[in-house]
């Protein structure tokens, strides 16, 4: 499950990336809506947010792009953002816009379910899944509460900290997933710090995780690759997009 | 690995009863609609632990006795209340009294809070403290308690602020803390807070984050207010002893709003006492270069709570400006937002230039070098003292001393020689 920051560095690049990931077999794609103060993100995704905002990317741009891509694919598309841009639009209107665009669910990194009651109701009203996070520090009471509030999947934070590529296998994710399974049948996807095939393979072998989210590691590679889309091994943007 | 079906809108696990359970879940830490806990999941258990430990501690006589003794013997409480005779005569209006938080150890009110939170961190058996700092006063106050109690300590400070408050950077290092310059974003208090939050999310198991103002997710706004309320409690008693009554107005500068909350809180039920917070208008409220969310901001979520913030229509946080690093912040404590809406407090703003003028005035008329932050409160006195008239009284929180600011003021006055006149002699 790849993550892209929408508009990094421009919308056409994001469109090309999304389609390439989907063609390469991504099960779900997360689309980051940029925010000036991404508290849960490490330096890589912070930089991606800065580039996207410098290019003027808005929430409407992101939802517009999701709507475009939705016309070409059934692959689930999940906007991921922070609470303040959503708060400004309004929970109800944001849920309605996500549903119209064909987004399947939404992740809001700094919205725990206690603060998200209105959001949960709006998501249900418009058929947009509300995906909440659980972390290695979450206790049983929180796991129960978050599992009840989550639909689509549960986002298991694989390690303490912010997003960013790491090379070691996360030591705590297996135990967290087993604790979540006691309270929920909702699929569990893990993210934060995944960067290599071997690390992902090991986590999939050692745990019952349903999906792995990779964000910063992919953005790192894009940052380190200059030149045209062909040189980046990306397909050229679809003709209707240019 | 199991394959994931496209999560269909109807496949959600949420049931009616689940939503009702969410509806019934407690929503602690609200001031009217403001406050709350908008925090990453990783921190939620730590926030609850902090809330529980604080609730225990504040009803524990041993905790209260230890904190009182530290405030007295280490920090230097109670601080005096001073009648500002020449300043009063200068304006020719209401009598002005200064609550001398500038005389506290480390030079500002911030130590009230860091002592309290350090005791809580020790109860939670966390060996490491982190803090964000703008002007450096909260960083110094955190480094100080870390040294006193033997905590490891890292302080996040915007790169721009490490330059304009270089003296405080050195003080923190002398006290054994590591100062980590923050180069992201605007390189000021907001970005230092972001980095401190990121550190906390990573190290929450062994680290306590001493937030330096009445901001952040619950329980910080109420807890930090309580630790600073000693200012208002002392001042209220002192004021009655000296004048036989309560002040007609309380005035304090507002960045995050901790010194103002500390002064105002014990007066909230005294409806005859006007409460006035002074924000940083920077180059002017209409210049677009200011740090006055209560005057020019709108509702939004920043750093864990709902309050007034500086943002654009899309909810992106906008840059701020103030000559005072401690006020240069796009958010404000949620309790201030509520007091603004209810009308219990009024919030005004003064410019950089007005604050600089008040800074010089207090130096020359009272022999006190005030912090640039506190100078914002002082700068509103001209208007207020004349408006109230000689029969009334004003209590001002002189929240910090200005030693840290002399370089900033010096360079500003060299560039603006007009301001260095003798008009206030």
XYZ file of C-alpha atoms in Angstrom:
667
model
C 0.000 0.000 0.000
C 1.936 3.023 -1.228
C 1.497 6.561 0.091
C 1.880 9.643 -2.072
C 1.784 13.256 -0.966
C -0.618 14.899 -3.367
C 0.991 17.679 -5.395
C 4.590 16.682 -4.637
C 6.029 18.313 -6.595
C 2.963 18.855 -8.813
C -0.400 17.260 -9.509
C 0.615 15.623 -12.791
C 3.477 13.801 -11.081
C 1.086 12.588 -8.411
C -1.364 11.381 -11.043
C 1.383 9.497 -12.858
C 2.628 7.965 -9.614
C -0.851 6.891 -8.524
C -1.537 5.174 -11.820
C 1.891 3.543 -11.830
C 1.425 2.170 -8.322
C -2.001 0.847 -9.213
C -0.713 -0.758 -12.402
C 2.121 -2.306 -10.418
C -0.456 -3.985 -8.190
C -1.001 -1.752 -5.209
C -3.948 -3.039 -3.156
C -4.791 0.392 -1.746
C -3.210 3.798 -2.331
C -3.065 6.479 0.335
C -3.167 10.048 -0.907
C -1.714 12.599 1.495
C -3.448 15.975 1.518
C -0.672 18.411 2.427
C -0.666 20.384 5.698
C 1.776 23.019 6.930
C 2.401 21.318 10.276
C 2.463 17.538 9.843
C 3.158 16.526 13.456
C 3.178 12.793 12.887
C 5.590 12.919 9.965
C 9.362 12.798 9.827
C 11.587 14.939 7.597
C 10.885 13.148 4.286
C 7.116 13.620 4.325
C 7.520 17.095 5.862
C 9.558 18.057 2.794
C 6.960 16.482 0.516
C 4.262 18.557 2.223
C 6.325 21.716 1.810
C 6.870 21.057 -1.907
C 3.174 20.355 -2.417
C 2.100 23.501 -0.589
C 4.652 25.584 -2.445
C 2.990 24.356 -5.630
C -0.337 25.544 -4.265
C -1.923 22.112 -3.808
C -5.275 22.245 -2.056
C -7.655 19.695 -0.601
C -9.928 20.217 -3.615
C -6.971 19.427 -5.907
C -6.440 16.170 -4.055
C -10.110 15.201 -4.154
C -10.293 16.197 -7.811
C -7.343 13.969 -8.605
C -8.904 11.091 -6.665
C -12.133 11.555 -8.641
C -10.166 11.452 -11.915
C -8.236 8.346 -10.986
C -11.392 6.694 -9.631
C -12.812 6.792 -13.169
C -9.911 4.594 -14.298
C -9.608 2.089 -11.476
C -11.418 0.267 -8.655
C -8.360 0.259 -6.416
C -9.277 1.779 -3.053
C -8.054 5.351 -2.615
C -7.639 6.703 0.880
C -7.039 10.395 1.590
C -4.785 10.926 4.594
C -4.501 14.271 6.290
C -4.555 16.227 9.534
C -7.535 17.505 11.462
C -7.307 21.242 10.840
C -7.898 21.307 7.060
C -10.831 18.916 7.612
C -12.200 21.047 10.461
C -12.192 24.107 8.210
C -14.186 22.343 5.493
C -16.520 20.815 8.073
C -16.835 17.094 8.836
C -20.065 16.677 6.949
C -18.983 18.495 3.852
C -15.594 16.765 3.826
C -17.232 13.331 4.079
C -19.628 14.295 1.281
C -16.780 15.487 -0.934
C -14.780 12.309 -0.281
C -17.804 10.184 -1.178
C -18.405 12.181 -4.376
C -14.765 11.811 -5.365
C -14.920 8.059 -4.852
C -12.544 7.934 -1.896
C -13.120 4.779 0.123
C -11.984 5.876 3.563
C -10.056 8.592 5.300
C -7.158 8.657 7.766
C -6.770 11.735 9.997
C -3.459 11.380 11.818
C -4.206 13.578 14.804
C -7.846 12.710 15.350
C -8.412 9.995 17.952
C -11.978 8.611 18.054
C -12.800 10.504 21.277
C -12.373 13.765 19.399
C -13.827 12.309 16.214
C -17.430 11.590 17.064
C -18.817 14.062 14.551
C -16.410 12.745 11.951
C -17.475 9.136 12.553
C -21.122 10.103 12.115
C -20.365 12.052 8.943
C -18.345 9.139 7.539
C -21.206 6.751 8.200
C -23.715 9.115 6.660
C -21.796 9.284 3.392
C -20.373 5.764 3.343
C -16.773 6.815 3.855
C -14.724 4.529 6.092
C -13.187 6.128 9.170
C -9.750 4.611 9.612
C -8.223 5.224 13.034
C -4.757 4.388 14.274
C -3.460 2.193 17.057
C 0.068 2.321 18.421
C 2.359 0.080 20.475
C 1.478 2.265 23.483
C -2.290 1.747 23.070
C -3.768 -0.184 25.996
C -6.675 -2.636 25.845
C -9.288 0.021 26.523
C -8.002 2.150 23.670
C -7.762 -0.825 21.343
C -11.421 -1.599 22.021
C -12.471 2.005 21.488
C -10.441 2.495 18.298
C -11.499 -0.881 16.885
C -15.156 0.012 17.408
C -14.717 3.367 15.704
C -12.714 2.046 12.755
C -14.092 0.794 9.494
C -12.290 -0.299 6.335
C -9.093 -1.148 8.155
C -7.224 -0.317 11.315
C -3.924 1.499 10.882
C -1.372 -0.111 13.197
C 1.535 2.231 13.891
C 4.428 -0.197 13.662
C 6.837 1.688 15.860
C 7.084 4.607 18.222
C 7.708 7.866 16.491
C 7.030 9.664 13.267
C 6.972 8.444 9.685
C 10.275 7.851 7.958
C 12.182 5.003 6.330
C 13.959 2.607 8.688
C 15.834 -0.563 7.860
C 15.151 -2.782 10.879
C 12.010 -4.849 11.269
C 9.654 -3.220 13.777
C 9.892 -5.301 16.961
C 6.503 -4.445 18.460
C 4.109 -4.804 15.562
C 3.399 -8.517 16.001
C 2.285 -8.112 19.592
C 0.152 -5.092 18.712
C -1.615 -6.944 15.901
C -2.377 -9.905 18.162
C -3.830 -7.578 20.781
C -6.016 -5.869 18.138
C -7.227 -9.214 16.765
C -8.749 -10.047 20.157
C -11.140 -7.153 19.744
C -11.751 -6.814 16.031
C -12.180 -8.620 12.735
C -11.409 -5.458 10.779
C -8.337 -5.829 8.533
C -5.139 -4.440 10.058
C -2.548 -2.602 8.006
C 0.781 -1.498 9.412
C 2.811 1.564 8.585
C 5.675 3.795 9.821
C 9.243 2.899 8.961
C 8.796 0.228 6.262
C 11.340 0.590 3.479
C 12.627 -2.705 2.095
C 11.139 -5.838 0.585
C 12.952 -8.078 3.051
C 11.742 -6.103 6.041
C 8.177 -6.217 4.725
C 8.437 -9.921 3.909
C 9.669 -10.605 7.420
C 6.792 -8.659 8.980
C 4.259 -10.457 6.785
C 5.811 -13.823 7.707
C 6.073 -13.153 11.435
C 2.723 -11.443 11.966
C -0.839 -11.744 10.711
C -0.805 -8.246 9.220
C -3.129 -7.680 6.245
C -1.254 -4.895 4.532
C 1.863 -2.776 4.752
C 1.916 0.953 4.077
C 5.061 2.406 2.541
C 5.386 6.160 2.267
C 8.627 7.903 3.172
C 10.830 5.219 1.604
C 9.152 5.755 -1.772
C 9.373 9.532 -1.471
C 13.060 9.226 -0.547
C 13.641 7.366 -3.809
C 11.766 9.949 -5.826
C 13.755 12.729 -4.179
C 16.988 10.962 -5.079
C 15.954 10.501 -8.684
C 16.186 13.433 -11.003
C 15.309 13.754 -14.629
C 12.322 12.887 -16.737
C 9.560 10.480 -15.851
C 11.105 7.904 -18.204
C 14.356 8.062 -16.291
C 12.425 7.678 -13.075
C 10.900 4.493 -14.532
C 7.476 6.039 -14.352
C 4.979 5.832 -17.137
C 4.370 9.102 -18.917
C 1.251 10.922 -17.762
C -1.878 9.628 -19.499
C -2.662 11.649 -22.596
C -5.852 13.178 -21.189
C -3.896 14.546 -18.285
C -1.573 16.793 -20.174
C -0.684 -12.232 3.563
C -4.424 -11.990 3.257
C -5.718 -10.013 0.374
C -7.679 -6.930 1.135
C -10.989 -6.457 -0.503
C -11.880 -2.967 -1.398
C -13.421 -1.729 1.831
C -16.972 -1.095 0.806
C -18.902 1.633 2.519
C -21.208 -0.868 4.133
C -18.492 -3.225 5.342
C -17.519 -1.006 8.246
C -17.392 -2.576 11.668
C -18.988 0.398 13.295
C -22.400 -0.294 14.745
C -25.020 2.033 16.126
C -24.075 1.062 19.635
C -20.427 1.759 18.871
C -21.243 5.254 17.772
C -23.385 5.724 20.855
C -20.477 4.532 22.959
C -18.344 7.168 21.269
C -21.018 9.755 21.959
C -20.970 8.804 25.619
C -17.188 8.812 25.844
C -15.940 11.570 28.100
C -14.644 14.665 26.380
C -12.320 16.068 28.984
C -10.530 19.340 28.915
C -13.034 21.544 27.152
C -13.556 25.255 27.683
C -16.862 25.821 25.950
C -16.219 24.350 22.506
C -12.441 24.826 22.784
C -9.634 22.557 23.961
C -9.871 18.788 23.621
C -7.324 16.153 22.693
C -6.373 16.177 19.013
C -3.275 14.061 19.355
C -1.627 11.136 17.586
C -2.712 7.787 19.023
C 0.811 7.062 20.289
C 0.431 9.862 22.866
C -3.086 9.100 24.059
C -2.134 6.742 26.871
C 0.591 9.127 28.074
C -1.900 11.988 28.117
C -4.281 9.926 30.228
C -1.478 8.920 32.583
C -0.481 12.561 32.951
C -4.074 13.517 33.666
C -4.379 10.817 36.329
C -1.044 11.619 37.964
C -1.910 15.296 38.009
C -5.360 14.666 39.509
C -3.746 12.594 42.281
C -0.965 15.089 42.876
C -3.130 18.158 43.156
C -5.077 16.564 45.984
C -1.971 15.213 47.683
C -0.729 17.269 50.636
C 2.831 15.989 50.256
C 2.939 17.106 46.616
C 1.498 20.509 47.452
C 3.935 20.987 50.320
C 6.938 20.036 48.192
C 5.879 22.346 45.351
C 5.251 25.221 47.768
C 8.651 24.790 49.358
C 10.348 24.764 45.952
C 8.425 27.832 44.816
C 9.545 29.626 47.970
C 13.133 28.461 48.392
C 14.194 27.743 44.834
C 12.071 30.070 42.704
C 11.715 32.977 45.142
C 7.975 33.206 45.798
C 6.029 35.120 46.786
C 6.945 37.818 44.301
C 6.274 41.424 45.347
C 3.504 43.705 44.206
C 4.950 47.105 43.325
C 3.092 50.393 42.969
C 4.547 51.937 39.808
C 4.481 55.492 41.057
C 6.281 57.335 38.283
C 4.634 55.333 35.510
C 1.247 56.152 37.059
C 2.155 59.848 37.240
C 3.440 59.756 33.671
C 0.103 58.606 32.274
C -1.898 60.634 34.758
C -4.613 58.002 34.965
C -5.374 54.855 36.926
C -2.924 53.650 39.571
C -0.640 50.973 38.134
C 0.624 48.018 40.152
C 3.187 45.526 38.862
C 3.188 41.868 39.877
C 6.907 41.187 39.857
C 7.187 37.761 38.205
C 10.341 39.163 36.593
C 12.060 38.679 39.945
C 11.590 34.911 39.927
C 14.562 32.598 39.543
C 15.414 32.256 35.823
C 13.788 35.629 35.141
C 10.194 34.888 34.253
C 6.983 33.231 35.386
C 7.828 30.046 33.480
C 9.469 28.389 36.490
C 6.063 28.059 38.238
C 5.041 25.537 35.626
C 8.331 23.718 35.092
C 8.699 23.008 38.820
C 5.192 21.553 38.946
C 5.619 19.425 35.843
C 9.083 18.237 36.904
C 7.553 16.867 40.105
C 4.914 15.093 38.005
C 7.592 13.645 35.691
C 9.377 12.283 38.729
C 6.126 10.665 39.905
C 5.757 9.075 36.474
C 9.382 7.872 36.738
C 10.346 9.467 33.456
C 14.061 10.327 33.422
C 14.038 12.719 30.480
C 12.416 16.117 29.946
C 11.885 17.918 26.661
C 10.548 21.378 25.976
C 9.932 23.850 23.199
C 10.980 27.423 23.657
C 10.551 30.706 21.818
C 12.188 33.468 23.827
C 14.197 30.840 25.660
C 12.631 31.570 29.049
C 10.647 28.343 29.141
C 13.702 26.467 27.878
C 15.847 27.950 30.621
C 13.174 27.196 33.226
C 12.995 23.584 32.007
C 16.788 23.207 31.895
C 16.896 24.627 35.417
C 14.502 22.113 36.924
C 16.201 19.332 34.953
C 19.482 20.275 36.605
C 17.872 20.605 40.013
C 16.226 17.146 39.857
C 18.727 15.285 37.697
C 16.691 14.800 34.521
C 18.230 14.582 31.067
C 16.938 17.531 29.068
C 16.594 18.482 25.392
C 15.118 21.810 24.343
C 13.807 22.540 20.849
C 14.226 26.107 19.665
C 13.665 27.656 16.241
C 16.907 28.531 14.490
C 15.787 32.163 14.141
C 15.084 32.297 17.870
C 18.468 30.776 18.797
C 19.959 33.848 17.146
C 17.698 36.514 18.607
C 17.886 34.885 22.057
C 21.506 33.715 21.994
C 22.063 34.483 25.648
C 19.336 32.047 26.700
C 20.811 29.346 24.456
C 24.068 29.634 26.360
C 22.257 29.612 29.712
C 20.503 26.363 28.806
C 23.800 24.786 27.808
C 25.406 25.905 31.066
C 22.545 24.192 32.881
C 23.359 20.931 31.121
C 20.563 20.871 28.567
C 20.996 20.173 24.895
C 19.524 22.889 22.672
C 18.335 21.541 19.348
C 17.900 24.259 16.690
C 14.836 23.675 14.512
C 15.293 24.548 10.866
C 11.897 23.489 9.527
C 9.077 25.862 8.619
C 9.297 29.375 10.034
C 12.075 28.373 12.478
C 10.206 29.886 15.421
C 8.075 28.725 18.348
C 5.484 26.895 16.270
C 8.127 24.758 14.592
C 9.950 24.135 17.872
C 6.625 22.853 19.237
C 6.180 20.576 16.212
C 9.634 19.076 16.760
C 9.083 18.628 20.489
C 5.824 16.779 19.702
C 7.679 14.538 17.240
C 10.318 13.769 19.851
C 7.594 13.000 22.389
C 5.784 10.628 20.029
C 9.071 8.790 19.571
C 10.238 8.712 23.192
C 7.044 8.993 25.192
C 7.844 5.946 27.329
C 10.798 7.581 29.082
C 10.185 11.260 28.314
C 7.866 13.909 29.692
C 7.143 16.882 27.477
C 6.877 20.060 29.573
C 4.673 22.214 27.373
C 5.473 25.818 28.185
C 2.098 27.441 27.869
C -1.623 26.882 28.374
C -1.778 25.180 24.965
C -1.576 21.594 23.721
C -3.926 18.669 24.255
C -5.767 18.147 27.535
C -4.606 18.092 30.344
C -1.925 20.667 29.509
C -4.035 23.849 29.232
C -5.740 23.367 32.607
C -2.669 21.948 34.331
C -0.311 24.719 33.188
C -2.934 27.283 34.178
C -3.180 25.759 37.654
C 0.587 25.881 38.133
C 0.628 29.561 37.156
C -2.486 30.516 39.133
C -0.197 31.174 42.118
C 0.575 34.504 40.421
C -3.033 35.638 40.554
C -3.662 34.140 43.997
C -0.755 36.061 45.515
C -1.543 39.233 43.614
C -5.210 39.186 44.609
C -4.313 38.941 48.301
C -1.494 41.504 48.066
C -3.694 43.920 46.176
C -6.384 43.761 48.839
C -3.796 44.241 51.582
C -2.342 47.318 49.889
C -5.468 48.985 48.517
C -8.266 47.419 50.525
C -10.024 46.266 47.378
C -9.630 44.401 44.115
C -8.104 45.966 40.995
C -10.430 47.412 38.390
C -8.453 45.742 35.613
C -5.872 42.990 35.230
C -3.552 43.225 32.216
C -1.140 40.639 30.813
C 0.499 39.844 27.500
C -0.797 36.828 25.568
C 1.244 34.595 23.287
C 0.197 31.083 24.256
C -1.260 32.870 27.244
C 0.247 31.248 30.352
C 1.145 34.329 32.366
C -2.220 35.883 31.517
C -4.126 32.732 32.534
C -2.117 32.587 35.762
C -3.021 36.167 36.631
C -6.641 36.052 35.429
C -7.782 32.705 36.807
C -8.196 33.688 40.492
C -10.134 36.786 39.364
C -12.589 35.060 37.011
C -15.416 35.046 39.556
C -14.739 38.708 40.450
C -17.026 40.099 37.788
C -16.091 43.697 38.590
C -12.498 43.050 37.581
C -11.875 43.643 33.911
C -9.461 41.097 32.378
C -7.434 42.308 29.412
C -5.006 40.238 27.369
C -2.575 41.993 25.039
C -1.511 40.214 21.867
C 1.400 41.021 19.573
C 0.296 43.201 16.667
C 3.787 43.076 15.120
C 3.845 45.585 12.278
C 0.128 46.253 12.834
C -3.057 44.191 12.875
C -3.769 45.092 9.271
C -0.211 44.496 8.067
C -0.536 40.724 7.827
C 2.634 40.570 9.940
C 1.478 39.945 13.498
C 0.829 37.198 16.031
C -2.677 38.008 17.212
C -4.955 34.989 16.718
C -7.588 36.243 19.195
C -7.827 39.531 17.299
C -7.396 38.325 13.759
C -7.517 34.517 13.771
C -10.301 31.976 13.460
C -11.270 28.672 15.026
C -8.975 25.774 14.298
C -6.833 22.983 15.708
C -3.132 23.487 16.313
C -0.882 21.441 18.596
C -3.626 19.315 20.043
C -6.457 21.654 20.904
C -9.206 23.697 19.298
C -8.752 27.422 19.741
C -8.253 30.567 17.719
C -5.340 30.202 15.321
C -3.732 32.085 12.450
C -4.626 30.248 9.275
C -5.773 30.660 5.694
C -9.186 29.603 4.417
C -7.898 26.080 3.694
C -6.720 25.557 7.262
C -3.008 25.958 6.547
C -1.189 27.690 9.395
C 0.040 31.128 8.327
C 3.350 32.773 9.278
C 3.450 35.105 12.257
C 5.626 37.992 13.249
C 6.456 39.674 16.525
C 9.579 41.370 17.807
C 9.010 39.212 20.866
C 10.031 35.603 20.274
C 7.819 34.462 23.142
C 4.677 35.893 21.538
C 5.553 34.877 17.974
C 3.090 31.976 17.821
C -0.014 31.362 15.653
C -2.080 29.751 18.408
C -3.373 30.609 21.863
C -4.637 28.679 24.866
C -8.201 27.348 24.459
C -9.389 28.890 27.726
C -8.530 32.340 26.368
C -10.573 31.540 23.248
C -13.515 30.708 25.488
C -13.087 33.839 27.616
C -12.994 35.925 24.469
C -16.244 34.396 23.212
C -18.022 34.741 26.548
C -16.769 38.294 26.945
C -15.194 37.553 30.347
C -11.881 38.854 28.996
C -11.048 41.346 26.272
C -8.116 40.933 23.970
C -6.335 43.871 22.417
C -3.031 44.082 20.544
C -0.034 46.418 20.464
C 2.641 46.756 17.802
C 6.372 46.065 17.970
C 7.008 49.807 18.056
C 4.560 50.381 20.911
C 6.077 47.522 22.898
C 9.582 48.934 22.375
C 8.466 52.311 23.584
C 6.911 50.794 26.713
C 10.107 48.785 27.241
C 12.127 51.996 27.370
C 9.554 53.779 29.461
C 9.680 51.203 32.246
C 13.491 51.272 32.184
C 13.589 55.016 32.584
C 10.635 55.610 34.909
C 10.761 52.592 37.198
C 14.307 51.257 36.932
C 13.072 47.893 35.661
C 14.118 46.324 32.365
C 11.051 44.319 31.299
C 10.933 41.399 28.867
C 9.721 42.325 25.391
C 6.771 39.991 25.984
C 5.728 41.831 29.164
C 6.355 45.137 27.388
C 3.272 44.375 25.309
C 1.132 44.442 28.462
C 2.845 47.667 29.544
C 2.235 49.249 26.152
C -1.520 49.052 26.620
C -1.384 51.002 29.883
C -1.302 54.396 28.251
C -4.713 53.807 26.700
C -6.198 51.953 29.652
C -4.907 54.186 32.479
C -6.320 57.272 30.798
C -9.576 55.557 29.934
C -10.134 54.370 33.521
C -9.020 57.594 35.194
C -7.216 58.338 38.479
C -9.808 56.733 40.768
C -9.223 53.280 39.322
C -6.467 50.690 39.650
C -4.695 48.375 37.256
C -2.797 45.188 38.071
C -0.201 44.253 35.432
C 1.642 40.978 35.226
C 5.285 41.903 34.711
C 5.901 38.357 33.560
C 9.620 38.515 32.842
C 12.762 40.579 32.902
C 14.400 41.921 29.766
C 18.055 40.973 30.150
C 17.614 38.480 27.314
C 16.234 41.192 25.040
C 18.837 43.922 25.298
C 20.605 42.866 22.092
C 17.350 42.838 20.129
C 16.368 46.218 21.505
C 19.824 47.644 20.882
C 19.861 46.642 17.233
C 16.317 47.904 16.768
C 17.066 51.282 18.312
C 20.196 51.683 16.208
C 18.057 51.201 13.132
C 15.305 53.468 14.386
C 17.109 56.352 16.077
C 13.855 58.267 16.340
C 12.804 55.979 19.139
C 15.886 56.658 21.224
C 14.866 60.181 22.123
C 14.557 61.603 25.579
C 10.880 62.243 25.309
C 10.087 60.030 28.271
C 12.613 61.423 30.726
